[in-house]
PDB file of C-alpha atoms and ligand atoms in Angstrom:
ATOM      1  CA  UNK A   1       2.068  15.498   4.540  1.00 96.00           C
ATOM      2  CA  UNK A   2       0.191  13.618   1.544  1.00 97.00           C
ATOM      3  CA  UNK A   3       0.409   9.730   1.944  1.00 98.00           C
ATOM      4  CA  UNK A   4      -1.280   7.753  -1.140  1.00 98.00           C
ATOM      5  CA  UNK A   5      -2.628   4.146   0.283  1.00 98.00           C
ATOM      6  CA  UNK A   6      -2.885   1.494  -2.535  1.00 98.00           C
ATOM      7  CA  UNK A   7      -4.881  -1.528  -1.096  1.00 98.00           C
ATOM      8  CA  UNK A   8      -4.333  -4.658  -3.058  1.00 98.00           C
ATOM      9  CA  UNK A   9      -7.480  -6.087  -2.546  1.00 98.00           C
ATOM     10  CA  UNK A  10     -10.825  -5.281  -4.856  1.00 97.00           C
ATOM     11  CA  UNK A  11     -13.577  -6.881  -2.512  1.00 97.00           C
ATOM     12  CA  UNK A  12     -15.795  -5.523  -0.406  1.00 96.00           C
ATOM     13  CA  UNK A  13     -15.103  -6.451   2.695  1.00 96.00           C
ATOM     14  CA  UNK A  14     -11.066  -6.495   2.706  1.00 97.00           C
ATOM     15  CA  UNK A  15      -9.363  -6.479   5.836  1.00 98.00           C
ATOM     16  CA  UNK A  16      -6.995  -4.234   3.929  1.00 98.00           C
ATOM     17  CA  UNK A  17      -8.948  -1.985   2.982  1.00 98.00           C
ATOM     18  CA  UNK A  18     -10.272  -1.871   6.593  1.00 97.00           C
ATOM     19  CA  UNK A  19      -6.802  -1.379   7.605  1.00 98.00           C
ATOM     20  CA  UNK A  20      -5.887   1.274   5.077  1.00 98.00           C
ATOM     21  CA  UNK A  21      -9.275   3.380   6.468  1.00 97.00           C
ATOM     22  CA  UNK A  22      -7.970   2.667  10.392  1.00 97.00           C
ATOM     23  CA  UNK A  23      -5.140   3.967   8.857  1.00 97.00           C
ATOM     24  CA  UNK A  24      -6.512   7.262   7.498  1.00 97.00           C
ATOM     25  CA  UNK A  25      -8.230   7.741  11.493  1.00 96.00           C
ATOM     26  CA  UNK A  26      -5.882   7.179  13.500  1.00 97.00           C
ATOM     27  CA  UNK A  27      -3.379   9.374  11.873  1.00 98.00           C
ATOM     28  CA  UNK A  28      -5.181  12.298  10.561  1.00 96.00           C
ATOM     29  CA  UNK A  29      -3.783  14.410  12.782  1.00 95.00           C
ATOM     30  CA  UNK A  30      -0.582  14.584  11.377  1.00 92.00           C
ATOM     31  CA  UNK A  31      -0.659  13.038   8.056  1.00 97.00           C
ATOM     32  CA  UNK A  32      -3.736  13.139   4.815  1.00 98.00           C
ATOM     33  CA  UNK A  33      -4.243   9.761   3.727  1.00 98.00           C
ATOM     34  CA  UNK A  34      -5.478   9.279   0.732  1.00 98.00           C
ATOM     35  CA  UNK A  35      -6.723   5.642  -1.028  1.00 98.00           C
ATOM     36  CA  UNK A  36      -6.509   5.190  -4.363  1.00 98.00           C
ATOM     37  CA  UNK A  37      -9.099   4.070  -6.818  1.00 98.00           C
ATOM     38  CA  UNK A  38      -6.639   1.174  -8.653  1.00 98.00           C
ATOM     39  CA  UNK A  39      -9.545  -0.928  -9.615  1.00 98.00           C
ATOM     40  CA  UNK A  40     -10.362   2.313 -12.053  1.00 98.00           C
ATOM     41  CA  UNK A  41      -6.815   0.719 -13.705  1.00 98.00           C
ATOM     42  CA  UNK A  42      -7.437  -0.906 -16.858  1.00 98.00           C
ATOM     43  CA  UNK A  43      -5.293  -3.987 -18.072  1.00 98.00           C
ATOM     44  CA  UNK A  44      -2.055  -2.759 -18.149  1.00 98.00           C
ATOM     45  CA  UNK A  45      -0.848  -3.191 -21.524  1.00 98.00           C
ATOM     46  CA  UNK A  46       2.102  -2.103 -23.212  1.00 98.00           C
ATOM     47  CA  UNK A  47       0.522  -0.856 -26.278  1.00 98.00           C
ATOM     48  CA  UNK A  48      -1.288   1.658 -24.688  1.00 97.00           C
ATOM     49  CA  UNK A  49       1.095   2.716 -22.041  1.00 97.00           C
ATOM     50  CA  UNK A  50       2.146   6.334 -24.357  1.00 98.00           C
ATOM     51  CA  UNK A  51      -1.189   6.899 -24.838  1.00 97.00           C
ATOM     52  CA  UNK A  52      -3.003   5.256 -21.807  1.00 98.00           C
ATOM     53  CA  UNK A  53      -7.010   5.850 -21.443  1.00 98.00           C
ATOM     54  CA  UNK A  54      -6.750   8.923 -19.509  1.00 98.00           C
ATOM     55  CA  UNK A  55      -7.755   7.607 -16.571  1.00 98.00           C
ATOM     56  CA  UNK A  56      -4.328   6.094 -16.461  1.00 98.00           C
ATOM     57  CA  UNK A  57      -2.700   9.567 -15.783  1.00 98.00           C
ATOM     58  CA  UNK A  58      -5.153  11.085 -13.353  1.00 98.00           C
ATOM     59  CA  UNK A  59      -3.934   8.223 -10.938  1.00 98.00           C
ATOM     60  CA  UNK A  60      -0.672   8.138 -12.023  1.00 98.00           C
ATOM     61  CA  UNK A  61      -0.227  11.906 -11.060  1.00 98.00           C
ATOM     62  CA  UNK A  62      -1.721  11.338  -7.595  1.00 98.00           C
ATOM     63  CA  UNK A  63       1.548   8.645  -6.479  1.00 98.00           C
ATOM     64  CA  UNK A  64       3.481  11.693  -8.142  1.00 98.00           C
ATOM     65  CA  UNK A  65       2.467  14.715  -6.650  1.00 98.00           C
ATOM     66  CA  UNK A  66       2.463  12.451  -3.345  1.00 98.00           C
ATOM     67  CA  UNK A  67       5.135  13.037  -0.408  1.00 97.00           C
ATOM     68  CA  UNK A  68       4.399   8.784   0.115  1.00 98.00           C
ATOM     69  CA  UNK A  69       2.625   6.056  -0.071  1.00 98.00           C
ATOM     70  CA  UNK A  70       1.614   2.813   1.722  1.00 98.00           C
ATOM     71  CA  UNK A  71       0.874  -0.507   0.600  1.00 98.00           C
ATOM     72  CA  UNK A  72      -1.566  -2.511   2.091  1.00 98.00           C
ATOM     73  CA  UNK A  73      -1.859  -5.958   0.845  1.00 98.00           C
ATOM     74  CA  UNK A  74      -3.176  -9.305   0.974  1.00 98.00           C
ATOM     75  CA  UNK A  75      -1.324 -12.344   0.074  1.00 98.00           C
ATOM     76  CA  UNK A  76      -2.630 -14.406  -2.771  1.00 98.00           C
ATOM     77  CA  UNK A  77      -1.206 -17.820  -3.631  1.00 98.00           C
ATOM     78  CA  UNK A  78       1.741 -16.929  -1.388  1.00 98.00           C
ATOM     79  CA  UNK A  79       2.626 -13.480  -3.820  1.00 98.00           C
ATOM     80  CA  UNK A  80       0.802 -10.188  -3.687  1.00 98.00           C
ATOM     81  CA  UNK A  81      -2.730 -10.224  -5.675  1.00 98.00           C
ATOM     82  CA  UNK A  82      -2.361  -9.792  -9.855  1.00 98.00           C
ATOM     83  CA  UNK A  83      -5.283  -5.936  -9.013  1.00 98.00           C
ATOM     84  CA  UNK A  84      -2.129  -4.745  -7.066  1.00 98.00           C
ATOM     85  CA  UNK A  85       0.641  -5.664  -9.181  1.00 98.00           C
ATOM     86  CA  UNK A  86      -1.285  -4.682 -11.738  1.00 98.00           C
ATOM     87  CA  UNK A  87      -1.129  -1.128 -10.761  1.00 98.00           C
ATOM     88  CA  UNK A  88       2.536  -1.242 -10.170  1.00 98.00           C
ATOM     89  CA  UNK A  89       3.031  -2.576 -13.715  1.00 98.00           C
ATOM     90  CA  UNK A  90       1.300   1.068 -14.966  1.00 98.00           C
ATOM     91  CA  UNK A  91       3.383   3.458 -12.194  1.00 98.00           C
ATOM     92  CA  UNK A  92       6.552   1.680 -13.693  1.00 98.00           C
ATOM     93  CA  UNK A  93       6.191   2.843 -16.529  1.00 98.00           C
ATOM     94  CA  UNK A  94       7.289   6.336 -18.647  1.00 98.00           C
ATOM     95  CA  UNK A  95       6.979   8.777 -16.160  1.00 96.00           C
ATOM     96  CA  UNK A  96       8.200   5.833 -13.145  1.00 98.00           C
ATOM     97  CA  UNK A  97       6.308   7.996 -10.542  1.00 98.00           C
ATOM     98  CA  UNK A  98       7.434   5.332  -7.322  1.00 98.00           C
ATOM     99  CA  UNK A  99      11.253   6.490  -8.303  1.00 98.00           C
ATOM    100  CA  UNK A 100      12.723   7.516  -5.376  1.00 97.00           C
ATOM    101  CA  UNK A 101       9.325   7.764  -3.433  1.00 98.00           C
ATOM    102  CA  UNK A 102       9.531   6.704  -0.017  1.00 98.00           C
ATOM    103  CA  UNK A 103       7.241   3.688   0.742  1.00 98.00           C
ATOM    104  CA  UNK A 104       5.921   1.542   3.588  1.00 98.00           C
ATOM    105  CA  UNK A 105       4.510  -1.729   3.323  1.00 98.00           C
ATOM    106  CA  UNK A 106       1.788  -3.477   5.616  1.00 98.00           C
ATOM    107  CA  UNK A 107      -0.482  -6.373   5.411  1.00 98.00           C
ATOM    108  CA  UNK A 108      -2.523  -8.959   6.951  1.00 98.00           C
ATOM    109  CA  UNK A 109      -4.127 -12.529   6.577  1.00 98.00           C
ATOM    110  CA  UNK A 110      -6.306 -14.687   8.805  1.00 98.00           C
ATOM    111  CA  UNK A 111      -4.119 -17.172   8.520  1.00 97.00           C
ATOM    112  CA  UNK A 112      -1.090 -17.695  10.564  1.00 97.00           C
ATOM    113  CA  UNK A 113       1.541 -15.705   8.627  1.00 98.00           C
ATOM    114  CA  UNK A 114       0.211 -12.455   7.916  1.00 97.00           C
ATOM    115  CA  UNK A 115       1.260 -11.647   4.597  1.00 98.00           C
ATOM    116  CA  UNK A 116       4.797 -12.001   5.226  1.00 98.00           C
ATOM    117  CA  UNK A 117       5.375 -14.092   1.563  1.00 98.00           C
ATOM    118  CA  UNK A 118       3.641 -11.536   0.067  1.00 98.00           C
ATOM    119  CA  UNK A 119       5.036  -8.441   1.616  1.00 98.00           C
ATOM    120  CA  UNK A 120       8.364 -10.418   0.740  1.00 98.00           C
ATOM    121  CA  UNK A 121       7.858 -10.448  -2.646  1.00 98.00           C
ATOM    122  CA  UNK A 122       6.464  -6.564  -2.730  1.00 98.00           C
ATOM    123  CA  UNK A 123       9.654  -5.792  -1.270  1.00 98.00           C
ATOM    124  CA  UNK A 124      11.485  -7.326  -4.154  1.00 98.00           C
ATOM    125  CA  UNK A 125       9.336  -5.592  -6.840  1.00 98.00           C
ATOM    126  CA  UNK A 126       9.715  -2.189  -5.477  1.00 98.00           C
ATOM    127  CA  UNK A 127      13.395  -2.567  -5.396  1.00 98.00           C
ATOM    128  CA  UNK A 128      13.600  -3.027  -9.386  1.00 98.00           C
ATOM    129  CA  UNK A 129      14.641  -0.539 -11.728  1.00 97.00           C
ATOM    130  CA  UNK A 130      11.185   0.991 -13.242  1.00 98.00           C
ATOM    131  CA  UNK A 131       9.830   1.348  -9.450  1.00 98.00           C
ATOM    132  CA  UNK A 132      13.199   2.108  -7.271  1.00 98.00           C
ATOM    133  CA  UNK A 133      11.236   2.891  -4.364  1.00 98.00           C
ATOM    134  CA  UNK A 134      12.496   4.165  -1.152  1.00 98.00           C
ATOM    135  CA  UNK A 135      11.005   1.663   0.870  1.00 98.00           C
ATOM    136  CA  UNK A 136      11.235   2.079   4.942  1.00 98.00           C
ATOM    137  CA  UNK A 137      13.855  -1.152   5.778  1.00 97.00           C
ATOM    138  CA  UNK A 138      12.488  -3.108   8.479  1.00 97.00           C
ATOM    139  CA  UNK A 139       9.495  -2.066  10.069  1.00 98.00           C
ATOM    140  CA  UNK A 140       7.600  -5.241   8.870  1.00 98.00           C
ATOM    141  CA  UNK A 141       4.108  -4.500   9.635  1.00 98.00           C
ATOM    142  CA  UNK A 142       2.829  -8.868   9.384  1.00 98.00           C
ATOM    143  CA  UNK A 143      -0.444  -9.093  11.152  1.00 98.00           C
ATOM    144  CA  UNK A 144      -1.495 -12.174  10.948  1.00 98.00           C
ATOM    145  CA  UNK A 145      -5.404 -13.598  12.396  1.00 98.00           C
ATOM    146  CA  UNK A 146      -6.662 -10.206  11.249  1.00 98.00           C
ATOM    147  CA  UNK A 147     -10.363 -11.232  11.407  1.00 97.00           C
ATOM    148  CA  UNK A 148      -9.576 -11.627  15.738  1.00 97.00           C
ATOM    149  CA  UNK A 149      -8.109  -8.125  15.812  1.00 98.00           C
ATOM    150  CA  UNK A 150     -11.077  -5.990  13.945  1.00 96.00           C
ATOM    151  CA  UNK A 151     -14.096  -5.314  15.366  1.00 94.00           C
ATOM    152  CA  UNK A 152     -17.415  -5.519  13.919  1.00 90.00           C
ATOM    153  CA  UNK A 153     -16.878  -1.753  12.622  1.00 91.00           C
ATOM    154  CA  UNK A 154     -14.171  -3.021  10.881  1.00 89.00           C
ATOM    155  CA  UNK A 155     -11.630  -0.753  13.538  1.00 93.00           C
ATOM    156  CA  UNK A 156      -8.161  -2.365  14.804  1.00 96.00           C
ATOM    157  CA  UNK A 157      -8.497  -3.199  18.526  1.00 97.00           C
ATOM    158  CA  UNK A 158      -5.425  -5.365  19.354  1.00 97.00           C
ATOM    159  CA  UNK A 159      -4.034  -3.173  21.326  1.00 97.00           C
ATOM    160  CA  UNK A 160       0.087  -4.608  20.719  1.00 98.00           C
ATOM    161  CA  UNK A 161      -0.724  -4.504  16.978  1.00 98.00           C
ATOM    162  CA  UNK A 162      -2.199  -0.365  17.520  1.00 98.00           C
ATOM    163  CA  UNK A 163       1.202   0.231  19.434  1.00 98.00           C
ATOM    164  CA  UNK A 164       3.426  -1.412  17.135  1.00 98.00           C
ATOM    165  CA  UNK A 165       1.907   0.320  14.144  1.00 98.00           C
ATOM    166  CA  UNK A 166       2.142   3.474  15.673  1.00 98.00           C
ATOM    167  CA  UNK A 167       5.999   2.912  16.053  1.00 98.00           C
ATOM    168  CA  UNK A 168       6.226   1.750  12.399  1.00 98.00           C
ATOM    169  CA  UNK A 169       3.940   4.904  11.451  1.00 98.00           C
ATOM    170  CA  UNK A 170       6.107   7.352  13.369  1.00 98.00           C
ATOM    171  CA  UNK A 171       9.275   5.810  11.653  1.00 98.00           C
ATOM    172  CA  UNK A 172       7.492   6.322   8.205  1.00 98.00           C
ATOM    173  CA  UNK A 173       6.681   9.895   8.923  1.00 98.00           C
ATOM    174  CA  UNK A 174      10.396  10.591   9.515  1.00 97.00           C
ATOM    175  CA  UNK A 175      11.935   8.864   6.379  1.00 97.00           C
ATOM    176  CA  UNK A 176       9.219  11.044   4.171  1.00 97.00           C
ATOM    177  CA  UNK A 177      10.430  14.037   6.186  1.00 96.00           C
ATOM    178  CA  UNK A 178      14.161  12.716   5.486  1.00 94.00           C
ATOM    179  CA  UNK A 179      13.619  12.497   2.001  1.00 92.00           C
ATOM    180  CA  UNK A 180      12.152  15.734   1.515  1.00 85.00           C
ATOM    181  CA  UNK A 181      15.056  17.364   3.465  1.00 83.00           C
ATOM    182  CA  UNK A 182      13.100  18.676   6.957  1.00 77.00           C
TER     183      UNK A 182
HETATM  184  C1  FNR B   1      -5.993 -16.355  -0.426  1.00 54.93           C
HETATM  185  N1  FNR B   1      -5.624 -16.286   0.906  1.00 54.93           N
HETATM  186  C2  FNR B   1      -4.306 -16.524   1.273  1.00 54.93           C
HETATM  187  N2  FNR B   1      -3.871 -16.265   2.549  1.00 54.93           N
HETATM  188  C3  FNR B   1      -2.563 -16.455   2.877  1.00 54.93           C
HETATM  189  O1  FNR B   1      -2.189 -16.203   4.024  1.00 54.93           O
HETATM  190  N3  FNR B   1      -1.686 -16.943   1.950  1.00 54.93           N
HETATM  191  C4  FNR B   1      -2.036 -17.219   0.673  1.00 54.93           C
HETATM  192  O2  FNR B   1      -1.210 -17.613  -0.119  1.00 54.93           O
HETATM  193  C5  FNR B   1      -3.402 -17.008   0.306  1.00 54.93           C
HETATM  194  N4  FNR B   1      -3.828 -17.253  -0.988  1.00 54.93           N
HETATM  195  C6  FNR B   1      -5.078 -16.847  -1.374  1.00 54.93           C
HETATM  196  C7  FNR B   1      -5.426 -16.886  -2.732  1.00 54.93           C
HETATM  197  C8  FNR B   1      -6.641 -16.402  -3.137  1.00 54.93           C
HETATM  198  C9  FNR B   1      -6.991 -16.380  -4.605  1.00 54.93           C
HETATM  199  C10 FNR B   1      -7.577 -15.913  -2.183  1.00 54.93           C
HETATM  200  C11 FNR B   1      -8.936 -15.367  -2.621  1.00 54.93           C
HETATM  201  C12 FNR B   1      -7.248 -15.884  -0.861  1.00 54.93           C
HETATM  202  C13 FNR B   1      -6.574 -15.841   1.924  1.00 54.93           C
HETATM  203  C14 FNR B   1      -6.520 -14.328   2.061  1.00 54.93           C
HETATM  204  O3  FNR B   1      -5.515 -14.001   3.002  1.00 54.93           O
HETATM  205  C15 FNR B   1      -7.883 -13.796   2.560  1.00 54.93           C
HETATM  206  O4  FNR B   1      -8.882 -14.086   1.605  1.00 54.93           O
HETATM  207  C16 FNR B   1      -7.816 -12.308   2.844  1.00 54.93           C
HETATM  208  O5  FNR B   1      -8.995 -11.936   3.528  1.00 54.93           O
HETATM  209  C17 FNR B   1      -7.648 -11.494   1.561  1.00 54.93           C
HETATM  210  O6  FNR B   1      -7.399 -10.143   1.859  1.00 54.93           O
HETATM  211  P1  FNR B   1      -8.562  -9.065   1.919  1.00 54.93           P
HETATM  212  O7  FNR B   1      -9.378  -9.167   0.655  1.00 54.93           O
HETATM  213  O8  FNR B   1      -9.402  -9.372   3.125  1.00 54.93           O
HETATM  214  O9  FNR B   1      -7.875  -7.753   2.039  1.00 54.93           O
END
């Protein structure tokens, strides 16, 4: 099974990104996790969007030829971050490749509420007509103090947050399997 991660966050040292590689470990037994390169993602403009730099395309094609993807992402300004919606703004477009792709959403925030406005919002977005995104219902995946729960290699160690994820991960695995008809 071929999950695509999309991180919204561009720096460095992102807990999401850290999450979205804990995420490619602990499940590689069962499921390839790929993340993808959206900071390669120009501008999106809608001038260009027939004939996008081709850069455009090559990621484009990796959501599509994807059995799923999973959104990690920050919350900036109580919304998710303009690098990830960004990207969404290109994979709505033309060939729509998030139609009917099943999609779970996680996040995290050293603050208090984890995301959730954010993850609210991403919730909304994927359910409009140019994305139409399966996305898993429930399964809110909020973690909030995220700089208490990595450790210094950047690895989840809160051992209720590992559990619950696991649940959340297992659920995922079975609505990409439902949607693909196993
Ligand atoms: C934030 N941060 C933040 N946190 C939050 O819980 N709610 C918010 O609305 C915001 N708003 C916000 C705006 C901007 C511009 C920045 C830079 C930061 C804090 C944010 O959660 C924190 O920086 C995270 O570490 C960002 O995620 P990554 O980069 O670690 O993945």
């Amino acid at each position: 099974m071929k999950i695509i991660a999309i991180v919204g966050s561009n720096r460095k040292e992102s807990y999401s990104k850290k999450l979205a590689v804990y995420m490619q470990r602990r499940y590689q037994m069962n499921v390839e996790i790929e993340i993808l390169p959206i900071e390669q993602l120009p501008m999106y403009n809608q001038d260009d969007e027939l004939d996008p730099p081709a850069i455009v395309n090559e990621i484009k094609n990796r959501v599509k030829e994807s059995d799923g993807v999973l959104f990690v992402t920050p919350e900036y300004n109580h919304s998710v971050p303009a690098f990830l919606k960004n990207a969404i703004d290109w994979f709505s477009r033309v060939d729509k490749v998030l139609v009917n792709k099943p999609v779970m959403v996680m996040g995290s925030s050293p603050g208090a509420l984890g995301s959730v406005r954010a993850q609210i919002h991403l919730r909304q977005i994927l359910n409009s007509p140019g994305i139409a995104a399966l996305t898993l219902p429930g399964n809110e995946v909020i973690i909030s103090t995220v700089h208490e729960k990595l450790d210094e290699s950047g690895k989840l160690t809160h051992e209720p947050t590992i559990q619950f994820i696991d649940t959340v991960m297992n659920n995922f695995v079975d609505w990409v399997k439902k949607n693909k008809g196993l």
